């Protein structure tokens, strides 16, 4: 449990991130550039002179000189009133998959469960909004079987394929992560209000936009990079040549994610985009097993693979339990040669990512000795150091 001082420090830390990300002149690309010149968000906030940093326009320097936290405090309190959470880039609860993408979202607003992201096996399911009935059935069956195998389905909660994938995963007893292009309190489309509630009860809705943000068209291409970033692979179901789904597929490739696509008739314009990416870089799939076979390590640690079958069979609803997380124990063979102190740290990291100060406090190992141990564990490929002196277990 955090002390009063720790809670105060954490709140101030989050306010600094909000201060930076709420500025209209500052986007994720500029934050990435600033992070190359400053070690922490505190350093960015407390800097008095930005004139020596190249590529910053005068307007950007002026906005950084404004140190008011008033807007940040309003957003912080509003988010709390919505019973939502804020995850910042160097927080141990921030999804590690997103840290490594091009232009990561430095602040996330979350409604639902703060999940153990690094233990989840996530696949994005996306496609056309005004989709055909047969495409809905295919998307539903693949999403259902993915969820039954323990996969967490990711989507944009948009009309059409995204919503179908979410519904099917939830009805199969799985979880869903919805990445939206509006504020956490702005449900779009409005008819997905019931789906929104089910998602936050069995997963999470996340966004990089502060509460109250309307679903502007320009938000959705930006939102797509988060869907791709969270996912090990992205499945495209029914996409025309010009579509948001192909933008997501391209972003996935740029960030070293896998892309899968369901094929369509060669002369069918509705599937022209899907067929094009199959020709260029996507794997053709007809069922969930075609996707899962690409990840033998992950699937071996989850539940049984679904049978090899066409995806366009009749969709049925059978709720089945699933854990959906990769199982790791201290008894795994790769930990058998560790000493007691090293094992104590591994046990804590099996539970969740932790900060160095937290490890010192719980284990009682002095900070200097802990740093040495962490270097050894990192060199042996057992842990990974994250921004903000956070550590995660390498699975």
mmCIF file of C-alpha atoms in Angstrom:
data_model
loop_
_atom_site.group_PDB
_atom_site.id
_atom_site.type_symbol
_atom_site.label_atom_id
_atom_site.label_comp_id
_atom_site.label_asym_id
_atom_site.label_seq_id
_atom_site.Cartn_x
_atom_site.Cartn_y
_atom_site.Cartn_z
ATOM 1 C CA UNK A 1 0.000 0.000 0.000
ATOM 2 C CA UNK A 2 1.319 3.447 -0.921
ATOM 3 C CA UNK A 3 2.176 5.934 1.805
ATOM 4 C CA UNK A 4 0.704 9.449 1.801
ATOM 5 C CA UNK A 5 4.008 10.803 0.477
ATOM 6 C CA UNK A 6 4.071 8.241 -2.339
ATOM 7 C CA UNK A 7 0.498 9.067 -3.340
ATOM 8 C CA UNK A 8 1.322 12.772 -3.374
ATOM 9 C CA UNK A 9 4.415 12.194 -5.521
ATOM 10 C CA UNK A 10 2.456 9.983 -7.932
ATOM 11 C CA UNK A 11 -0.320 12.561 -8.334
ATOM 12 C CA UNK A 12 2.219 15.320 -9.028
ATOM 13 C CA UNK A 13 3.962 13.044 -11.522
ATOM 14 C CA UNK A 14 0.682 12.384 -13.374
ATOM 15 C CA UNK A 15 -0.149 16.097 -13.361
ATOM 16 C CA UNK A 16 3.134 16.852 -15.142
ATOM 17 C CA UNK A 17 2.239 14.346 -17.868
ATOM 18 C CA UNK A 18 -1.231 15.859 -18.212
ATOM 19 C CA UNK A 19 0.282 19.351 -18.344
ATOM 20 C CA UNK A 20 2.381 18.298 -21.333
ATOM 21 C CA UNK A 21 -0.125 16.177 -23.263
ATOM 22 C CA UNK A 22 -3.010 18.617 -22.893
ATOM 23 C CA UNK A 23 -1.137 21.366 -24.716
ATOM 24 C CA UNK A 24 -2.549 21.658 -28.273
ATOM 25 C CA UNK A 25 0.899 22.479 -29.685
ATOM 26 C CA UNK A 26 2.354 19.225 -28.325
ATOM 27 C CA UNK A 27 1.769 15.880 -30.026
ATOM 28 C CA UNK A 28 3.332 12.483 -29.361
ATOM 29 C CA UNK A 29 6.076 13.094 -31.934
ATOM 30 C CA UNK A 30 7.201 16.245 -30.131
ATOM 31 C CA UNK A 31 7.038 14.495 -26.764
ATOM 32 C CA UNK A 32 9.268 11.737 -28.133
ATOM 33 C CA UNK A 33 11.713 14.428 -29.244
ATOM 34 C CA UNK A 34 11.632 16.083 -25.807
ATOM 35 C CA UNK A 35 12.218 12.720 -24.110
ATOM 36 C CA UNK A 36 15.432 12.396 -26.087
ATOM 37 C CA UNK A 37 16.738 15.566 -24.380
ATOM 38 C CA UNK A 38 15.335 15.127 -20.874
ATOM 39 C CA UNK A 39 15.495 12.081 -18.621
ATOM 40 C CA UNK A 40 12.108 12.483 -16.916
ATOM 41 C CA UNK A 41 8.815 14.331 -17.245
ATOM 42 C CA UNK A 42 9.817 16.296 -14.134
ATOM 43 C CA UNK A 43 12.883 17.551 -16.001
ATOM 44 C CA UNK A 44 10.723 18.693 -18.920
ATOM 45 C CA UNK A 45 8.315 20.543 -16.638
ATOM 46 C CA UNK A 46 10.950 22.197 -14.464
ATOM 47 C CA UNK A 47 13.200 23.319 -17.325
ATOM 48 C CA UNK A 48 13.427 27.108 -17.522
ATOM 49 C CA UNK A 49 15.040 27.450 -20.923
ATOM 50 C CA UNK A 50 14.130 25.410 -24.045
ATOM 51 C CA UNK A 51 15.949 27.671 -26.505
ATOM 52 C CA UNK A 52 18.906 25.322 -26.930
ATOM 53 C CA UNK A 53 16.722 22.412 -28.012
ATOM 54 C CA UNK A 54 16.621 22.284 -31.822
ATOM 55 C CA UNK A 55 13.444 21.862 -33.900
ATOM 56 C CA UNK A 56 11.210 23.514 -31.307
ATOM 57 C CA UNK A 57 9.244 26.367 -32.811
ATOM 58 C CA UNK A 58 8.819 29.633 -30.881
ATOM 59 C CA UNK A 59 5.131 28.797 -30.244
ATOM 60 C CA UNK A 60 6.078 25.418 -28.754
ATOM 61 C CA UNK A 61 8.697 27.043 -26.508
ATOM 62 C CA UNK A 62 6.133 29.576 -25.330
ATOM 63 C CA UNK A 63 3.585 26.912 -24.456
ATOM 64 C CA UNK A 64 6.229 24.938 -22.536
ATOM 65 C CA UNK A 65 7.081 28.079 -20.579
ATOM 66 C CA UNK A 66 3.507 28.141 -19.257
ATOM 67 C CA UNK A 67 3.783 26.030 -16.090
ATOM 68 C CA UNK A 68 0.162 26.287 -14.966
ATOM 69 C CA UNK A 69 -1.257 22.954 -13.794
ATOM 70 C CA UNK A 70 -4.846 24.197 -13.574
ATOM 71 C CA UNK A 71 -6.088 22.359 -16.669
ATOM 72 C CA UNK A 72 -4.215 19.218 -15.657
ATOM 73 C CA UNK A 73 -5.854 19.259 -12.222
ATOM 74 C CA UNK A 74 -9.310 19.669 -13.776
ATOM 75 C CA UNK A 75 -8.766 16.673 -16.058
ATOM 76 C CA UNK A 76 -7.313 14.625 -13.203
ATOM 77 C CA UNK A 77 -10.334 15.275 -10.966
ATOM 78 C CA UNK A 78 -12.832 14.765 -13.794
ATOM 79 C CA UNK A 79 -11.251 11.419 -14.642
ATOM 80 C CA UNK A 80 -11.467 10.383 -11.008
ATOM 81 C CA UNK A 81 -15.147 11.417 -10.877
ATOM 82 C CA UNK A 82 -15.803 9.143 -13.870
ATOM 83 C CA UNK A 83 -14.281 6.248 -11.917
ATOM 84 C CA UNK A 84 -11.645 6.028 -14.628
ATOM 85 C CA UNK A 85 -7.872 5.782 -14.352
ATOM 86 C CA UNK A 86 -4.879 7.515 -15.907
ATOM 87 C CA UNK A 87 -1.879 5.491 -17.055
ATOM 88 C CA UNK A 88 1.266 7.443 -17.928
ATOM 89 C CA UNK A 89 4.180 6.326 -20.064
ATOM 90 C CA UNK A 90 6.613 5.563 -17.233
ATOM 91 C CA UNK A 91 3.999 3.955 -14.968
ATOM 92 C CA UNK A 92 4.478 0.246 -14.213
ATOM 93 C CA UNK A 93 0.805 -0.321 -15.172
ATOM 94 C CA UNK A 94 1.299 1.182 -18.642
ATOM 95 C CA UNK A 95 1.195 -1.471 -21.452
ATOM 96 C CA UNK A 96 4.761 -2.324 -22.385
ATOM 97 C CA UNK A 97 3.644 -3.231 -25.933
ATOM 98 C CA UNK A 98 2.871 0.452 -26.509
ATOM 99 C CA UNK A 99 6.215 1.769 -25.267
ATOM 100 C CA UNK A 100 7.983 0.402 -28.313
ATOM 101 C CA UNK A 101 5.740 1.731 -31.082
ATOM 102 C CA UNK A 102 6.326 4.774 -33.240
ATOM 103 C CA UNK A 103 4.744 7.802 -31.512
ATOM 104 C CA UNK A 104 3.389 6.045 -28.404
ATOM 105 C CA UNK A 105 0.458 7.594 -26.512
ATOM 106 C CA UNK A 106 2.145 9.082 -23.453
ATOM 107 C CA UNK A 107 -1.082 9.243 -21.432
ATOM 108 C CA UNK A 108 -3.949 6.747 -21.490
ATOM 109 C CA UNK A 109 -7.353 7.151 -19.871
ATOM 110 C CA UNK A 110 -8.845 3.814 -18.876
ATOM 111 C CA UNK A 111 -12.301 2.669 -17.820
ATOM 112 C CA UNK A 112 -12.554 -0.914 -16.603
ATOM 113 C CA UNK A 113 -9.798 -3.215 -15.435
ATOM 114 C CA UNK A 114 -6.110 -2.338 -15.197
ATOM 115 C CA UNK A 115 -4.880 -5.584 -16.714
ATOM 116 C CA UNK A 116 -1.570 -7.357 -16.528
ATOM 117 C CA UNK A 117 -0.937 -6.285 -20.107
ATOM 118 C CA UNK A 118 2.365 -8.061 -20.608
ATOM 119 C CA UNK A 119 0.808 -11.444 -19.798
ATOM 120 C CA UNK A 120 -2.044 -11.032 -22.257
ATOM 121 C CA UNK A 121 -1.988 -12.465 -25.755
ATOM 122 C CA UNK A 122 -3.851 -9.812 -27.760
ATOM 123 C CA UNK A 123 -5.098 -9.927 -31.344
ATOM 124 C CA UNK A 124 -6.823 -6.982 -33.035
ATOM 125 C CA UNK A 125 -9.996 -7.683 -35.029
ATOM 126 C CA UNK A 126 -10.964 -4.837 -37.366
ATOM 127 C CA UNK A 127 -12.859 -4.255 -40.585
ATOM 128 C CA UNK A 128 -15.514 -2.372 -42.463
ATOM 129 C CA UNK A 129 -18.215 -0.417 -40.643
ATOM 130 C CA UNK A 130 -20.976 -1.070 -43.199
ATOM 131 C CA UNK A 131 -20.077 -4.726 -43.569
ATOM 132 C CA UNK A 132 -21.925 -7.628 -45.125
ATOM 133 C CA UNK A 133 -23.785 -10.327 -43.229
ATOM 134 C CA UNK A 134 -21.314 -13.067 -44.206
ATOM 135 C CA UNK A 135 -18.403 -10.909 -43.011
ATOM 136 C CA UNK A 136 -20.144 -10.425 -39.658
ATOM 137 C CA UNK A 137 -20.460 -14.194 -39.273
ATOM 138 C CA UNK A 138 -16.793 -14.757 -40.164
ATOM 139 C CA UNK A 139 -15.623 -12.062 -37.739
ATOM 140 C CA UNK A 140 -17.877 -13.427 -34.987
ATOM 141 C CA UNK A 141 -16.679 -16.992 -35.368
ATOM 142 C CA UNK A 142 -12.989 -16.130 -35.468
ATOM 143 C CA UNK A 143 -13.310 -13.774 -32.491
ATOM 144 C CA UNK A 144 -15.276 -16.380 -30.562
ATOM 145 C CA UNK A 145 -12.642 -19.053 -31.141
ATOM 146 C CA UNK A 146 -9.801 -16.684 -30.333
ATOM 147 C CA UNK A 147 -11.484 -15.822 -27.027
ATOM 148 C CA UNK A 148 -12.077 -19.473 -26.227
ATOM 149 C CA UNK A 149 -8.381 -20.137 -26.781
ATOM 150 C CA UNK A 150 -7.539 -17.450 -24.219
ATOM 151 C CA UNK A 151 -6.793 -14.566 -26.596
ATOM 152 C CA UNK A 152 -7.825 -11.033 -25.636
ATOM 153 C CA UNK A 153 -9.531 -9.453 -28.636
ATOM 154 C CA UNK A 154 -8.727 -5.780 -29.335
ATOM 155 C CA UNK A 155 -10.830 -3.419 -31.459
ATOM 156 C CA UNK A 156 -12.080 0.104 -31.903
ATOM 157 C CA UNK A 157 -15.716 -0.369 -30.779
ATOM 158 C CA UNK A 158 -16.747 1.062 -34.149
ATOM 159 C CA UNK A 159 -19.881 0.032 -35.989
ATOM 160 C CA UNK A 160 -19.552 -3.202 -38.001
ATOM 161 C CA UNK A 161 -16.664 -5.675 -37.690
ATOM 162 C CA UNK A 162 -15.123 -4.043 -34.584
ATOM 163 C CA UNK A 163 -18.373 -4.313 -32.622
ATOM 164 C CA UNK A 164 -19.058 -7.840 -33.904
ATOM 165 C CA UNK A 165 -15.626 -8.992 -32.737
ATOM 166 C CA UNK A 166 -16.161 -7.437 -29.311
ATOM 167 C CA UNK A 167 -19.618 -8.965 -28.886
ATOM 168 C CA UNK A 168 -18.449 -12.424 -29.933
ATOM 169 C CA UNK A 169 -15.431 -12.403 -27.613
ATOM 170 C CA UNK A 170 -17.519 -11.318 -24.633
ATOM 171 C CA UNK A 171 -20.324 -13.796 -25.337
ATOM 172 C CA UNK A 172 -17.704 -16.574 -25.507
ATOM 173 C CA UNK A 173 -16.585 -15.741 -21.972
ATOM 174 C CA UNK A 174 -13.459 -13.816 -23.024
ATOM 175 C CA UNK A 175 -12.322 -10.253 -22.528
ATOM 176 C CA UNK A 176 -12.102 -7.327 -24.894
ATOM 177 C CA UNK A 177 -10.016 -4.151 -25.089
ATOM 178 C CA UNK A 178 -11.699 -1.276 -26.905
ATOM 179 C CA UNK A 179 -9.556 1.648 -28.067
ATOM 180 C CA UNK A 180 -11.810 4.616 -28.788
ATOM 181 C CA UNK A 181 -11.294 7.881 -30.647
ATOM 182 C CA UNK A 182 -13.094 10.078 -28.122
ATOM 183 C CA UNK A 183 -13.014 10.856 -24.419
ATOM 184 C CA UNK A 184 -13.547 7.975 -22.014
ATOM 185 C CA UNK A 185 -17.002 9.381 -21.219
ATOM 186 C CA UNK A 186 -18.107 9.846 -24.840
ATOM 187 C CA UNK A 187 -19.603 6.634 -26.245
ATOM 188 C CA UNK A 188 -19.509 6.424 -30.034
ATOM 189 C CA UNK A 189 -21.546 5.190 -31.761
ATOM 190 C CA UNK A 190 -24.301 5.832 -29.218
ATOM 191 C CA UNK A 191 -25.967 2.465 -29.897
ATOM 192 C CA UNK A 192 -22.893 0.773 -28.416
ATOM 193 C CA UNK A 193 -23.696 2.006 -24.916
ATOM 194 C CA UNK A 194 -24.620 -1.505 -23.737
ATOM 195 C CA UNK A 195 -21.496 -2.962 -25.347
ATOM 196 C CA UNK A 196 -19.387 -0.285 -23.629
ATOM 197 C CA UNK A 197 -20.700 -1.378 -20.218
ATOM 198 C CA UNK A 198 -20.023 -5.050 -20.927
ATOM 199 C CA UNK A 199 -16.495 -4.284 -22.099
ATOM 200 C CA UNK A 200 -15.553 -2.359 -18.938
ATOM 201 C CA UNK A 201 -16.926 -5.239 -16.839
ATOM 202 C CA UNK A 202 -14.857 -7.826 -18.734
ATOM 203 C CA UNK A 203 -11.890 -5.854 -20.019
ATOM 204 C CA UNK A 204 -11.176 -2.188 -20.576
ATOM 205 C CA UNK A 205 -11.979 0.831 -22.708
ATOM 206 C CA UNK A 206 -8.935 3.033 -23.285
ATOM 207 C CA UNK A 207 -8.220 6.289 -25.090
ATOM 208 C CA UNK A 208 -5.498 8.914 -25.319
ATOM 209 C CA UNK A 209 -8.066 11.711 -25.406
ATOM 210 C CA UNK A 210 -9.153 13.531 -22.216
ATOM 211 C CA UNK A 211 -12.741 13.298 -20.958
ATOM 212 C CA UNK A 212 -15.262 15.222 -23.006
ATOM 213 C CA UNK A 213 -13.391 14.898 -26.324
ATOM 214 C CA UNK A 214 -15.792 14.438 -29.241
ATOM 215 C CA UNK A 215 -15.194 11.690 -31.835
ATOM 216 C CA UNK A 216 -13.569 13.877 -34.479
ATOM 217 C CA UNK A 217 -12.644 12.147 -37.748
ATOM 218 C CA UNK A 218 -8.969 12.981 -37.302
ATOM 219 C CA UNK A 219 -8.902 11.045 -34.014
ATOM 220 C CA UNK A 220 -9.521 7.642 -35.576
ATOM 221 C CA UNK A 221 -6.354 7.264 -37.676
ATOM 222 C CA UNK A 222 -4.391 8.228 -34.546
ATOM 223 C CA UNK A 223 -6.417 5.743 -32.482
ATOM 224 C CA UNK A 224 -5.523 2.964 -34.925
ATOM 225 C CA UNK A 225 -1.851 2.980 -33.921
ATOM 226 C CA UNK A 226 -2.877 2.025 -30.372
ATOM 227 C CA UNK A 227 -4.964 -0.922 -31.617
ATOM 228 C CA UNK A 228 -2.001 -2.127 -33.672
ATOM 229 C CA UNK A 229 0.474 -1.422 -30.882
ATOM 230 C CA UNK A 230 -1.382 -3.438 -28.243
ATOM 231 C CA UNK A 231 -1.824 -6.434 -30.544
ATOM 232 C CA UNK A 232 0.597 -9.190 -31.465
ATOM 233 C CA UNK A 233 -1.232 -9.363 -34.759
ATOM 234 C CA UNK A 234 -4.156 -7.657 -36.482
ATOM 235 C CA UNK A 235 -6.921 -9.435 -38.399
ATOM 236 C CA UNK A 236 -8.641 -7.523 -41.215
ATOM 237 C CA UNK A 237 -12.146 -8.673 -42.180
ATOM 238 C CA UNK A 238 -13.650 -6.982 -45.259
ATOM 239 C CA UNK A 239 -11.731 -3.872 -46.227
ATOM 240 C CA UNK A 240 -11.939 -1.764 -49.360
ATOM 241 C CA UNK A 241 -8.888 -0.195 -50.987
ATOM 242 C CA UNK A 242 -9.382 3.064 -49.066
ATOM 243 C CA UNK A 243 -10.227 2.204 -45.470
ATOM 244 C CA UNK A 244 -9.171 2.805 -41.896
ATOM 245 C CA UNK A 245 -8.507 -0.908 -41.547
ATOM 246 C CA UNK A 246 -5.692 -0.710 -44.099
ATOM 247 C CA UNK A 247 -4.226 2.234 -42.207
ATOM 248 C CA UNK A 248 -4.163 0.043 -39.095
ATOM 249 C CA UNK A 249 -2.619 -2.832 -41.075
ATOM 250 C CA UNK A 250 0.122 -0.538 -42.386
ATOM 251 C CA UNK A 251 0.833 0.781 -38.891
ATOM 252 C CA UNK A 252 1.009 -2.804 -37.636
ATOM 253 C CA UNK A 253 3.652 -3.680 -40.230
ATOM 254 C CA UNK A 254 5.649 -0.527 -39.430
ATOM 255 C CA UNK A 255 5.693 -1.567 -35.773
ATOM 256 C CA UNK A 256 6.698 -5.193 -36.404
ATOM 257 C CA UNK A 257 3.244 -6.644 -35.765
ATOM 258 C CA UNK A 258 1.694 -9.452 -37.794
ATOM 259 C CA UNK A 259 -1.191 -8.888 -40.193
ATOM 260 C CA UNK A 260 -3.869 -11.411 -41.151
ATOM 261 C CA UNK A 261 -6.743 -11.005 -43.607
ATOM 262 C CA UNK A 262 -9.823 -12.907 -44.708
ATOM 263 C CA UNK A 263 -9.947 -13.104 -48.532
ATOM 264 C CA UNK A 264 -12.890 -12.216 -50.762
ATOM 265 C CA UNK A 265 -13.964 -12.561 -54.374
ATOM 266 C CA UNK A 266 -11.355 -11.144 -56.752
ATOM 267 C CA UNK A 267 -13.846 -8.808 -58.423
ATOM 268 C CA UNK A 268 -15.503 -7.696 -55.167
ATOM 269 C CA UNK A 269 -14.642 -4.056 -54.344
ATOM 270 C CA UNK A 270 -15.631 -4.583 -50.699
ATOM 271 C CA UNK A 271 -12.693 -6.994 -50.313
ATOM 272 C CA UNK A 272 -10.242 -5.270 -52.646
ATOM 273 C CA UNK A 273 -8.200 -3.938 -49.729
ATOM 274 C CA UNK A 274 -8.123 -7.296 -47.952
ATOM 275 C CA UNK A 275 -7.006 -9.082 -51.114
ATOM 276 C CA UNK A 276 -4.355 -6.431 -51.782
ATOM 277 C CA UNK A 277 -2.659 -6.798 -48.388
ATOM 278 C CA UNK A 278 -2.777 -10.614 -48.692
ATOM 279 C CA UNK A 279 -0.888 -10.211 -51.967
ATOM 280 C CA UNK A 280 1.630 -7.852 -50.335
ATOM 281 C CA UNK A 281 2.234 -8.932 -46.733
ATOM 282 C CA UNK A 282 -0.763 -10.355 -44.838
ATOM 283 C CA UNK A 283 -1.338 -14.022 -44.115
ATOM 284 C CA UNK A 284 -4.551 -15.406 -45.596
ATOM 285 C CA UNK A 285 -6.759 -16.876 -42.876
ATOM 286 C CA UNK A 286 -10.140 -18.606 -42.830
ATOM 287 C CA UNK A 287 -10.376 -19.513 -39.135
ATOM 288 C CA UNK A 288 -8.891 -18.744 -35.725
ATOM 289 C CA UNK A 289 -6.486 -21.664 -35.865
ATOM 290 C CA UNK A 290 -4.743 -20.119 -38.879
ATOM 291 C CA UNK A 291 -3.824 -17.201 -36.602
ATOM 292 C CA UNK A 292 -3.000 -19.181 -33.469
ATOM 293 C CA UNK A 293 -0.632 -21.531 -35.302
ATOM 294 C CA UNK A 294 1.676 -18.549 -35.821
ATOM 295 C CA UNK A 295 2.217 -18.305 -32.045
ATOM 296 C CA UNK A 296 3.123 -21.780 -30.754
ATOM 297 C CA UNK A 297 4.769 -20.489 -27.576
ATOM 298 C CA UNK A 298 1.786 -18.387 -26.498
ATOM 299 C CA UNK A 299 -0.862 -20.930 -27.401
ATOM 300 C CA UNK A 300 0.980 -23.715 -25.601
ATOM 301 C CA UNK A 301 0.535 -21.737 -22.378
ATOM 302 C CA UNK A 302 -3.117 -20.899 -22.955
ATOM 303 C CA UNK A 303 -5.992 -23.291 -23.685
ATOM 304 C CA UNK A 304 -6.499 -25.849 -26.447
ATOM 305 C CA UNK A 305 -6.523 -24.658 -30.035
ATOM 306 C CA UNK A 306 -9.924 -24.548 -31.734
ATOM 307 C CA UNK A 307 -10.490 -27.103 -34.513
ATOM 308 C CA UNK A 308 -9.358 -26.385 -38.064
ATOM 309 C CA UNK A 309 -12.582 -25.314 -39.776
ATOM 310 C CA UNK A 310 -13.967 -22.662 -42.051
ATOM 311 C CA UNK A 311 -14.935 -19.490 -40.261
ATOM 312 C CA UNK A 312 -18.248 -19.014 -42.057
ATOM 313 C CA UNK A 313 -20.164 -21.747 -40.231
ATOM 314 C CA UNK A 314 -23.190 -20.944 -38.112
ATOM 315 C CA UNK A 315 -22.362 -18.797 -35.117
ATOM 316 C CA UNK A 316 -23.400 -20.249 -31.789
ATOM 317 C CA UNK A 317 -22.988 -18.822 -28.303
ATOM 318 C CA UNK A 318 -21.501 -21.006 -25.597
ATOM 319 C CA UNK A 319 -19.908 -19.293 -22.631
ATOM 320 C CA UNK A 320 -16.681 -20.984 -21.587
ATOM 321 C CA UNK A 321 -14.261 -19.906 -18.871
ATOM 322 C CA UNK A 322 -10.744 -18.847 -19.757
ATOM 323 C CA UNK A 323 -7.876 -17.209 -17.955
ATOM 324 C CA UNK A 324 -6.353 -15.510 -20.968
ATOM 325 C CA UNK A 325 -2.980 -14.906 -19.349
ATOM 326 C CA UNK A 326 0.372 -16.575 -19.768
ATOM 327 C CA UNK A 327 1.184 -18.725 -16.749
ATOM 328 C CA UNK A 328 4.631 -18.394 -15.151
ATOM 329 C CA UNK A 329 5.783 -19.830 -11.812
ATOM 330 C CA UNK A 330 8.993 -19.656 -9.800
ATOM 331 C CA UNK A 331 9.320 -23.416 -10.336
ATOM 332 C CA UNK A 332 9.982 -22.942 -14.054
ATOM 333 C CA UNK A 333 13.280 -24.584 -15.009
ATOM 334 C CA UNK A 334 14.932 -21.329 -16.095
ATOM 335 C CA UNK A 335 14.845 -20.039 -12.495
ATOM 336 C CA UNK A 336 16.325 -23.110 -10.789
ATOM 337 C CA UNK A 337 19.906 -21.754 -10.626
ATOM 338 C CA UNK A 338 18.983 -18.412 -9.082
ATOM 339 C CA UNK A 339 19.875 -17.619 -5.478
ATOM 340 C CA UNK A 340 17.263 -16.755 -2.845
ATOM 341 C CA UNK A 341 17.433 -12.993 -3.365
ATOM 342 C CA UNK A 342 17.124 -13.315 -7.114
ATOM 343 C CA UNK A 343 14.160 -15.664 -6.731
ATOM 344 C CA UNK A 344 12.449 -13.271 -4.325
ATOM 345 C CA UNK A 345 12.605 -10.577 -7.004
ATOM 346 C CA UNK A 346 11.358 -12.925 -9.719
ATOM 347 C CA UNK A 347 8.392 -13.908 -7.507
ATOM 348 C CA UNK A 348 7.403 -10.262 -7.186
ATOM 349 C CA UNK A 349 7.741 -9.639 -10.928
ATOM 350 C CA UNK A 350 5.627 -12.718 -11.670
ATOM 351 C CA UNK A 351 2.771 -10.878 -9.966
ATOM 352 C CA UNK A 352 3.219 -7.611 -11.906
ATOM 353 C CA UNK A 353 5.731 -5.029 -13.121
ATOM 354 C CA UNK A 354 7.377 -3.132 -10.264
ATOM 355 C CA UNK A 355 9.539 -0.082 -9.681
ATOM 356 C CA UNK A 356 13.044 -0.432 -8.277
ATOM 357 C CA UNK A 357 12.110 1.491 -5.111
ATOM 358 C CA UNK A 358 9.169 -0.856 -4.571
ATOM 359 C CA UNK A 359 11.412 -3.920 -4.908
ATOM 360 C CA UNK A 360 13.840 -2.439 -2.377
ATOM 361 C CA UNK A 361 11.048 -1.697 0.089
ATOM 362 C CA UNK A 362 9.409 -5.133 -0.146
ATOM 363 C CA UNK A 363 12.549 -7.293 -0.209
ATOM 364 C CA UNK A 364 14.689 -5.215 2.143
ATOM 365 C CA UNK A 365 17.594 -5.496 -0.292
ATOM 366 C CA UNK A 366 19.670 -2.263 -0.271
ATOM 367 C CA UNK A 367 19.318 -0.150 -3.421
ATOM 368 C CA UNK A 368 22.935 -0.606 -4.512
ATOM 369 C CA UNK A 369 22.795 -4.386 -4.168
ATOM 370 C CA UNK A 370 19.385 -4.478 -5.877
ATOM 371 C CA UNK A 371 20.759 -2.608 -8.888
ATOM 372 C CA UNK A 372 23.531 -5.195 -9.224
ATOM 373 C CA UNK A 373 21.018 -8.052 -9.018
ATOM 374 C CA UNK A 374 18.768 -6.440 -11.622
ATOM 375 C CA UNK A 375 21.680 -5.998 -14.025
ATOM 376 C CA UNK A 376 22.524 -9.708 -13.663
ATOM 377 C CA UNK A 377 18.907 -10.762 -14.194
ATOM 378 C CA UNK A 378 18.667 -8.479 -17.222
ATOM 379 C CA UNK A 379 21.898 -9.860 -18.702
ATOM 380 C CA UNK A 380 20.509 -13.377 -18.271
ATOM 381 C CA UNK A 381 17.391 -12.429 -20.216
ATOM 382 C CA UNK A 382 15.043 -12.875 -17.253
ATOM 383 C CA UNK A 383 13.899 -9.285 -16.687
ATOM 384 C CA UNK A 384 13.643 -6.103 -18.721
ATOM 385 C CA UNK A 385 14.142 -2.556 -17.493
ATOM 386 C CA UNK A 386 11.451 -0.093 -18.514
ATOM 387 C CA UNK A 387 11.313 3.737 -18.378
ATOM 388 C CA UNK A 388 10.909 5.233 -14.922
ATOM 389 C CA UNK A 389 13.070 2.585 -13.176
ATOM 390 C CA UNK A 390 10.349 -0.021 -13.733
ATOM 391 C CA UNK A 391 11.062 -3.706 -14.266
ATOM 392 C CA UNK A 392 9.084 -6.444 -15.981
ATOM 393 C CA UNK A 393 9.535 -10.173 -16.238
ATOM 394 C CA UNK A 394 10.654 -11.437 -19.645
ATOM 395 C CA UNK A 395 8.435 -14.382 -20.538
#
